[in-house]
GROMACS .gro file of C-alpha atoms in nm:
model
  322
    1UNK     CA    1   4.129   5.531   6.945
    2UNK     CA    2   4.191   5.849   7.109
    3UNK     CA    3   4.122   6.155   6.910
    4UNK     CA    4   4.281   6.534   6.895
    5UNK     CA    5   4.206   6.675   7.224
    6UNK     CA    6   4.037   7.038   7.243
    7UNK     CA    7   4.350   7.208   7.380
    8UNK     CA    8   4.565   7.402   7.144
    9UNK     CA    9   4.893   7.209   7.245
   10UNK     CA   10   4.923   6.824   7.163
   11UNK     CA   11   4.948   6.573   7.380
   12UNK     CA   12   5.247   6.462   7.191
   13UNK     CA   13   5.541   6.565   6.956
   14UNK     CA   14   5.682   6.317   6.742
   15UNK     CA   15   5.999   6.496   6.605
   16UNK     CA   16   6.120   6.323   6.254
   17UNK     CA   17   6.492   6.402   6.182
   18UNK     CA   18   6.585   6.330   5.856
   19UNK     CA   19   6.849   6.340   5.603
   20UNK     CA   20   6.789   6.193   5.196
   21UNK     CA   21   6.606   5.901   5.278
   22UNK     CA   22   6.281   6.004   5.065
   23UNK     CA   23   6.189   5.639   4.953
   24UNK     CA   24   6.175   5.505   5.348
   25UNK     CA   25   6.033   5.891   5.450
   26UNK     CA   26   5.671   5.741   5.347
   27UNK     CA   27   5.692   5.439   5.533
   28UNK     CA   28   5.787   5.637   5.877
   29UNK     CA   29   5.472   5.894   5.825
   30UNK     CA   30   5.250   5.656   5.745
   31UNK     CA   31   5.330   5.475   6.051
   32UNK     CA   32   5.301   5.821   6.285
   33UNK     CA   33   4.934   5.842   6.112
   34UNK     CA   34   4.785   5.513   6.179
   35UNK     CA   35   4.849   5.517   6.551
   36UNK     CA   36   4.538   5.454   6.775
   37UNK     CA   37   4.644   5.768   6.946
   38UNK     CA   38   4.582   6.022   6.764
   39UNK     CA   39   4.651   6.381   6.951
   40UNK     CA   40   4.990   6.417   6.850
   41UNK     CA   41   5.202   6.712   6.624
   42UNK     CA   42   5.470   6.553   6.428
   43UNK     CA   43   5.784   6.805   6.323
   44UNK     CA   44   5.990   6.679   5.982
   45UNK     CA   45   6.354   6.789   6.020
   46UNK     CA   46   6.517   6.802   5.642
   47UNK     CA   47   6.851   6.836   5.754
   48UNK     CA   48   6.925   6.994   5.372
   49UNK     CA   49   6.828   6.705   5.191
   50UNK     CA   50   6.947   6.598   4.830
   51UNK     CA   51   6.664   6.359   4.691
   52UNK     CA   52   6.300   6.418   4.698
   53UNK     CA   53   6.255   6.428   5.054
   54UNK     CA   54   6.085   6.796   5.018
   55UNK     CA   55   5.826   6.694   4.769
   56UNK     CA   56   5.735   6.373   4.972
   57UNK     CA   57   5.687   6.570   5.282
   58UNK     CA   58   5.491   6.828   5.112
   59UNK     CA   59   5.218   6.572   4.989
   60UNK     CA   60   5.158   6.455   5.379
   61UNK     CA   61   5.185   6.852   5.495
   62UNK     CA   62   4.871   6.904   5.259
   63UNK     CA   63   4.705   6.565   5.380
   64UNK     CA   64   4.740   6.644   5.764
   65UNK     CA   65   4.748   6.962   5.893
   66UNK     CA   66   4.900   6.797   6.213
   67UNK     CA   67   5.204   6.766   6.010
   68UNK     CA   68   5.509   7.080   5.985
   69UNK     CA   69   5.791   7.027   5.774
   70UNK     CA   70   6.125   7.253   5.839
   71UNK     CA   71   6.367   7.270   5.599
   72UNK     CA   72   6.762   7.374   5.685
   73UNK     CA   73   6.908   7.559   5.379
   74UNK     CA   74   7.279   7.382   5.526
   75UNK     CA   75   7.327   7.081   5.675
   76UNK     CA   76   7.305   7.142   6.054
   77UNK     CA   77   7.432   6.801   6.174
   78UNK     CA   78   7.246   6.566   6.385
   79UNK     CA   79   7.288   6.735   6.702
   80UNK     CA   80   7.166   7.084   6.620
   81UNK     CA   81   6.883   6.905   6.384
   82UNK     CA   82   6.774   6.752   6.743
   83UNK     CA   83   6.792   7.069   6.923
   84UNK     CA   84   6.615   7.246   6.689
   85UNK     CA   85   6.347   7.034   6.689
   86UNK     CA   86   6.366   7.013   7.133
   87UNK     CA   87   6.304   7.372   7.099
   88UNK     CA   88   6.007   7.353   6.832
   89UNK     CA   89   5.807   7.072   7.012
   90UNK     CA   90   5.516   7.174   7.191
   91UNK     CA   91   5.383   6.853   7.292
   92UNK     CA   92   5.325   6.702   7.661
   93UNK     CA   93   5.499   6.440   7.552
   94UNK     CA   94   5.798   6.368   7.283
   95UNK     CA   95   5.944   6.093   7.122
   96UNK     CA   96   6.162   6.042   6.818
   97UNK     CA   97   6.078   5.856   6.487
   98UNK     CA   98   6.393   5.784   6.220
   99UNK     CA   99   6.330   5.829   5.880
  100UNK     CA  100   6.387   5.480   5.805
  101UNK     CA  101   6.174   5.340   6.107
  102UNK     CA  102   5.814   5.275   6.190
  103UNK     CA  103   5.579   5.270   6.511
  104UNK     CA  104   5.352   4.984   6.530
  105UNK     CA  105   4.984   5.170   6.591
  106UNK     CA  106   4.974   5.159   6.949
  107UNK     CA  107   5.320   5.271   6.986
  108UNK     CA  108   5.196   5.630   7.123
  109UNK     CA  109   4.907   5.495   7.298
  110UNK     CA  110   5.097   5.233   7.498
  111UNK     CA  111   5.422   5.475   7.555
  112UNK     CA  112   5.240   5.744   7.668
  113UNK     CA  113   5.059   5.571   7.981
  114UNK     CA  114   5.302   5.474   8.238
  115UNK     CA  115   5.390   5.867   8.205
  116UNK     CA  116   5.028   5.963   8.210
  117UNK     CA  117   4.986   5.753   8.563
  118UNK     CA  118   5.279   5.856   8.708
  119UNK     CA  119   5.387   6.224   8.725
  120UNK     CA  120   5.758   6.143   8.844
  121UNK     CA  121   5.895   5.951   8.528
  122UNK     CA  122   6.033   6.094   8.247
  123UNK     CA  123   6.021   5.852   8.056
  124UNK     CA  124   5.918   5.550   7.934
  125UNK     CA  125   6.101   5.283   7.649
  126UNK     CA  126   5.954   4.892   7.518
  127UNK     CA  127   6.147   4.674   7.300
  128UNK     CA  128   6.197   4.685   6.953
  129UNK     CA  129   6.140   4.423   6.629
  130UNK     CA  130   6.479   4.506   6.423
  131UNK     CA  131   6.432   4.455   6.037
  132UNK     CA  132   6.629   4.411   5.717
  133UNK     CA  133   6.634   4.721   5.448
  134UNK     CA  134   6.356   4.608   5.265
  135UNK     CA  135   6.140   4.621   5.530
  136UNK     CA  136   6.103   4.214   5.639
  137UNK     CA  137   6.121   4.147   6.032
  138UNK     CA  138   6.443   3.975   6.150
  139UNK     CA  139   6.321   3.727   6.402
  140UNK     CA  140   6.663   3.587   6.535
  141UNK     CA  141   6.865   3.926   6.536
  142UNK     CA  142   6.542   4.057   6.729
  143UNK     CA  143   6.629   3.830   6.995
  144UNK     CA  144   6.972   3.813   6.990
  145UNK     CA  145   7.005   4.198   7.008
  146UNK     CA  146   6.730   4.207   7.333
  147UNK     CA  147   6.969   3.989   7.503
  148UNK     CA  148   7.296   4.147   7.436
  149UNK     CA  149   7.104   4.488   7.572
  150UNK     CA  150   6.933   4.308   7.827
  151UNK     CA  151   6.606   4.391   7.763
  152UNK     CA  152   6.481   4.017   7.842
  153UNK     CA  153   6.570   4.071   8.166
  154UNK     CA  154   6.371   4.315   8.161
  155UNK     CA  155   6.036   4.327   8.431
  156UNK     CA  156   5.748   4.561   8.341
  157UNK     CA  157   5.789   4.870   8.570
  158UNK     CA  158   6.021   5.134   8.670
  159UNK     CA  159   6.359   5.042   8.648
  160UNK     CA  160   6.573   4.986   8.976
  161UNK     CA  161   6.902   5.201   8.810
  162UNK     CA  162   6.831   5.397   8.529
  163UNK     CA  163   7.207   5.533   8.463
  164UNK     CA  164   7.337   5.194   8.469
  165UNK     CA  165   7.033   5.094   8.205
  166UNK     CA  166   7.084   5.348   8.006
  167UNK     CA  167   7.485   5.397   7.956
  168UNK     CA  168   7.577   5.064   8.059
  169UNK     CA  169   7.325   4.799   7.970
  170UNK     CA  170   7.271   5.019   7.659
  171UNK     CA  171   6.903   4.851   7.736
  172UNK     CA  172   6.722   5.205   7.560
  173UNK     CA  173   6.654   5.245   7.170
  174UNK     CA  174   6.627   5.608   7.155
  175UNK     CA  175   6.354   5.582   6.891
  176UNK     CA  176   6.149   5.323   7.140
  177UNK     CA  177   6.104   5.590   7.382
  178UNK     CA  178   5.908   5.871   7.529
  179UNK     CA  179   5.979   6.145   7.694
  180UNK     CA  180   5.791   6.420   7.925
  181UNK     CA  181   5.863   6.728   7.739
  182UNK     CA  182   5.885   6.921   8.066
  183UNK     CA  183   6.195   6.833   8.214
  184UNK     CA  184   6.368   6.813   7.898
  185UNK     CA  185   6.609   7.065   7.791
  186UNK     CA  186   6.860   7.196   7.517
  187UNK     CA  187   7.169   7.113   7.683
  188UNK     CA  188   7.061   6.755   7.673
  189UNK     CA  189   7.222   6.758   7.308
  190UNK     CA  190   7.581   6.867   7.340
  191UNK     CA  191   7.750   6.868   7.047
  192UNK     CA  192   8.076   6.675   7.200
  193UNK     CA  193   7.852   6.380   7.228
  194UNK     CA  194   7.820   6.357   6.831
  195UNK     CA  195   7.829   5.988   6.737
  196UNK     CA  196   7.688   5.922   7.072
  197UNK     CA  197   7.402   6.218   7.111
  198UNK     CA  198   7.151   5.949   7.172
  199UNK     CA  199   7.314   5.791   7.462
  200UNK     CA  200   7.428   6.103   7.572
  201UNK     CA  201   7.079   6.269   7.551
  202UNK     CA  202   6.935   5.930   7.760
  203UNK     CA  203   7.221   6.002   8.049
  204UNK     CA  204   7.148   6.326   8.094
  205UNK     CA  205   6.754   6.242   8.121
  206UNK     CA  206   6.862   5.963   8.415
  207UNK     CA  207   7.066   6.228   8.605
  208UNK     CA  208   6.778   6.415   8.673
  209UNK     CA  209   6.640   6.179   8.900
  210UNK     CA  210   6.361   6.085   8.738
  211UNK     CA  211   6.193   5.729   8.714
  212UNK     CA  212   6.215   5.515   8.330
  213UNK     CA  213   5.925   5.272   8.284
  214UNK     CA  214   5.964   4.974   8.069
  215UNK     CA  215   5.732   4.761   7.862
  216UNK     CA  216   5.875   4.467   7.768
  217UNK     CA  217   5.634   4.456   7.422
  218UNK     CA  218   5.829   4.556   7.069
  219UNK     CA  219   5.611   4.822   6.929
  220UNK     CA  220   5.886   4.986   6.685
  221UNK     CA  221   6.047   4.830   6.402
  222UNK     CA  222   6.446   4.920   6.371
  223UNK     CA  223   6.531   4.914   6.005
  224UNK     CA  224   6.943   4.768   5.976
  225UNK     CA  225   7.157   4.852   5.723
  226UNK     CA  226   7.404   4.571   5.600
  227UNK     CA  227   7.610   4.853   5.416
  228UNK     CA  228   7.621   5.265   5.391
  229UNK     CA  229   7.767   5.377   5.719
  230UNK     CA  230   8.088   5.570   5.623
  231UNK     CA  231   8.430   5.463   5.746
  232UNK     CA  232   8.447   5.841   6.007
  233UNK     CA  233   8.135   5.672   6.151
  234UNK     CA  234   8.296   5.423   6.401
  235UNK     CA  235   8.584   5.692   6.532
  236UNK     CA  236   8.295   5.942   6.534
  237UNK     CA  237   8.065   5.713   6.782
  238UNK     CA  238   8.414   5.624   6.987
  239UNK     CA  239   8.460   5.993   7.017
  240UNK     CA  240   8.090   6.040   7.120
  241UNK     CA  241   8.105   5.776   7.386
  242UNK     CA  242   8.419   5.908   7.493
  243UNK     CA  243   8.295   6.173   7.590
  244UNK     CA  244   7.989   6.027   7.773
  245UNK     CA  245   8.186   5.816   7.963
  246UNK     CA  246   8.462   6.022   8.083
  247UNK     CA  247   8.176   6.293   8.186
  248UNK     CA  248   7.999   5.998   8.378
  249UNK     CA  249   8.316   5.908   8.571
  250UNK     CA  250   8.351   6.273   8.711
  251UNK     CA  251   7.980   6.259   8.817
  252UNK     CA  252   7.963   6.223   9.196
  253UNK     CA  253   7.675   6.037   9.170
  254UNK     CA  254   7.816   5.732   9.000
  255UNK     CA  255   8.064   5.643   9.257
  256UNK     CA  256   7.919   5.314   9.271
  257UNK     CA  257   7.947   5.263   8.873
  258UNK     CA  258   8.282   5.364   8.830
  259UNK     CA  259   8.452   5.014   8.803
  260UNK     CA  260   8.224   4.965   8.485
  261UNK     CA  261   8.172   5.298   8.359
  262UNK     CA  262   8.614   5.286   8.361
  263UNK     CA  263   8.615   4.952   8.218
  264UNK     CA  264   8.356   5.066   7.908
  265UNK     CA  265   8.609   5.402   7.862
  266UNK     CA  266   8.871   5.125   7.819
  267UNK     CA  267   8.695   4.929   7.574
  268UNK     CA  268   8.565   5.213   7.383
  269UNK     CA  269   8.945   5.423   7.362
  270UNK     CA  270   9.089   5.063   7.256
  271UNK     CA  271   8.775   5.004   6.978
  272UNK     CA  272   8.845   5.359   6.829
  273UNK     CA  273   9.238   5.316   6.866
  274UNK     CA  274   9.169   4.992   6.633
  275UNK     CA  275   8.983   5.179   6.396
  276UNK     CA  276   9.209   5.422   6.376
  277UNK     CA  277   9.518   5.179   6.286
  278UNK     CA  278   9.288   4.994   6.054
  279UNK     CA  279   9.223   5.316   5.836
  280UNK     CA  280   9.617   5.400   5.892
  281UNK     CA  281   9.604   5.673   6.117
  282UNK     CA  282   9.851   5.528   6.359
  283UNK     CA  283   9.951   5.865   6.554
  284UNK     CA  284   9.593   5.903   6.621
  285UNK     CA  285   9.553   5.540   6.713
  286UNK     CA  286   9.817   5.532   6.977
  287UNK     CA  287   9.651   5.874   7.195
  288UNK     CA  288   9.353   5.714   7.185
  289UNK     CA  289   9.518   5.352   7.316
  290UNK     CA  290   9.703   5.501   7.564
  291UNK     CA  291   9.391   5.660   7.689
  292UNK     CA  292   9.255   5.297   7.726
  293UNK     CA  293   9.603   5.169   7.887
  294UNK     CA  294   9.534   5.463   8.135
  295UNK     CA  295   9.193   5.368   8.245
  296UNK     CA  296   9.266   4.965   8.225
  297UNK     CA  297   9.535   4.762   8.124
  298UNK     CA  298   9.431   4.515   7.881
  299UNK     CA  299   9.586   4.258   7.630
  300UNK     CA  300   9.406   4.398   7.337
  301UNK     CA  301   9.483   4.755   7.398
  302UNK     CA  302   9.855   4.666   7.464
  303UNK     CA  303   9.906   4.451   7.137
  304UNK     CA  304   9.737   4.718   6.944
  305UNK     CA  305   9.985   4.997   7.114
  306UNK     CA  306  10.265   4.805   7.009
  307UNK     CA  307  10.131   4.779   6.606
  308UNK     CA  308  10.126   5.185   6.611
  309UNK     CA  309  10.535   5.120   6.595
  310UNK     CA  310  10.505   4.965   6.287
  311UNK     CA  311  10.333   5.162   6.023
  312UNK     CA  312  10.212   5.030   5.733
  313UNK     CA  313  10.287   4.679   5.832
  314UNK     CA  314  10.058   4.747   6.215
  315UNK     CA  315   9.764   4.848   5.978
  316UNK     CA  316   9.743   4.532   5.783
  317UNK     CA  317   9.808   4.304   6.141
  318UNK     CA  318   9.536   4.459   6.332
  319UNK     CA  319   9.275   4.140   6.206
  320UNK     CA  320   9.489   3.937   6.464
  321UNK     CA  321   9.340   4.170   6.736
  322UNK     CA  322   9.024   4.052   6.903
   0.00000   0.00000   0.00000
């Protein structure tokens, strides 16, 4: 186990952002404090909770002094929660732990190694267990989900293209990372990324250069939600990734990734264009379709262009859209 080091900064900052979710809260604190590695600060984020998020946070600020808890007055939004807490860490190190997540013990010992060895990476990410809301491990969907990010293909060490592994291969749980503190900064959390600040935060850590390490072990467990994400949710991520992509295409730099990066805009402008018609919002739906048309002409994005013409009656037909 390493202990608290002598130096008046920690060696890492485990930022908590949360929002209402004061019967998981316990289960993500408890896991920060059993960690093998122990010389870490770990900042609670109440984005203006409504539950009893303050009074559970207040029992393990008394317990461990390592532990601050920041309360907004008004809900800040995810993105200005995050920055808040960028600008509050003070750790060598950062990562982020949900509210409804937990790190397995050695998360922050095993995380924070490939960094310690090697100066030029900033940062590091493993796989992940994903689990059901009560808290029981979901063996199948584990694997499934490591394939469709491509994760098991996978090799221990620094990744060969970290832009393409983290925007394209979507291979990076945000929450089964660290980071070195030091080269991150504020304007890695732009508020035009919202629904898609996490990917957006993990692109703008690959442009700088910088080496990712991966350890293909699963020393997080991702808690799913069968139900509760609100119906602005889907448009929001579209938006979000939007965004990321269309910023990625201008980039220079990813000359050679602009076949898939164009093909993803596609997909994404034709997903959110869907979503749109489905909640009958067919203006809306058609801009963002014809954004898709623009960057690839595809079947799906074509039939679902020609449903915007026909109101009520396109809403109900989009389940014949795959």
């Amino acid at each position: 186990m390493t202990l608290i080091s002598d130096s008046a900064k920690p060696a890492v900052t485990i930022l908590l952002p949360t929002f209402s979710r004061a019967h998981y809260l316990p289960f993500a604190l408890e896991s920060a404090l059993q960690q093998t590695f122990q010389d870490f600060e770990l900042i609670i984020l109440d984005d203006a909770s409504t539950d009893d998020t303050e009074a559970v946070a207040a029992r393990y600020v008394e317990r461990d002094s390592r532990i601050r808890y920041v309360r907004h007055p008004h809900n800040l939004g995810i993105t200005r929660n995050w920055r808040f807490g960028l600008e509050a860490a003070s750790g060598e190190f950062l990562c982020f732990l949900e509210d409804d997540d937990v790190f397995l013990p050695d998360f922050l010992e095993k995380m924070t190694a490939p960094l310690r060895r090697d100066p030029s990476l900033i940062l590091s990410f493993c796989d992940h267990w994903n689990m059901d809301a009560s808290g029981s491990r979901l063996h199948a969907r584990t694997e499934e989900l490591s394939r469709v990010f491509r994760r098991n293909i996978l090799a221990e060490g620094v990744v060969a293209d970290l832009v393409q592994t983290a925007i394209l291969d979507t291979s990076i749980g945000i929450t089964a990372a660290m980071f070195r503190r030091e080269h991150l900064r504020s304007a890695f959390i732009d508020d035009r990324a919202l629904g898609g600040i996490d990917l957006w935060f993990l692109y703008q850590c690959a442009k700088t250069g910088r080496g990712g390490w991966y350890l293909p072990e699963r020393l997080m467990e991702y808690r799913l939600h069968s139900a509760g994400m609100s119906h602005s949710m889907p448009a929001l991520m579209g938006l979000g990734h939007l965004f990321l992509y269309e910023e990625a295409l201008k980039d220079p730099a990813n000359a050679r990734l602009r076949p898939a990066l164009r093909k993803r805009f596609a997909e994404t402008a034709a997903s959110r264009g869907i979503h749109l018609l489905q909640t009958e919002k067919p203006m809306e739906a058609r801009r963002a379709l014809r954004l898709s048309l623009r960057a690839k002409v595809t079947l799906r994005a074509l039939t679902a262009c020609a449903l915007t013409f026909l109101g009520m009656h396109g809403s109900s037909a989009t389940s014949t859209i795959r």
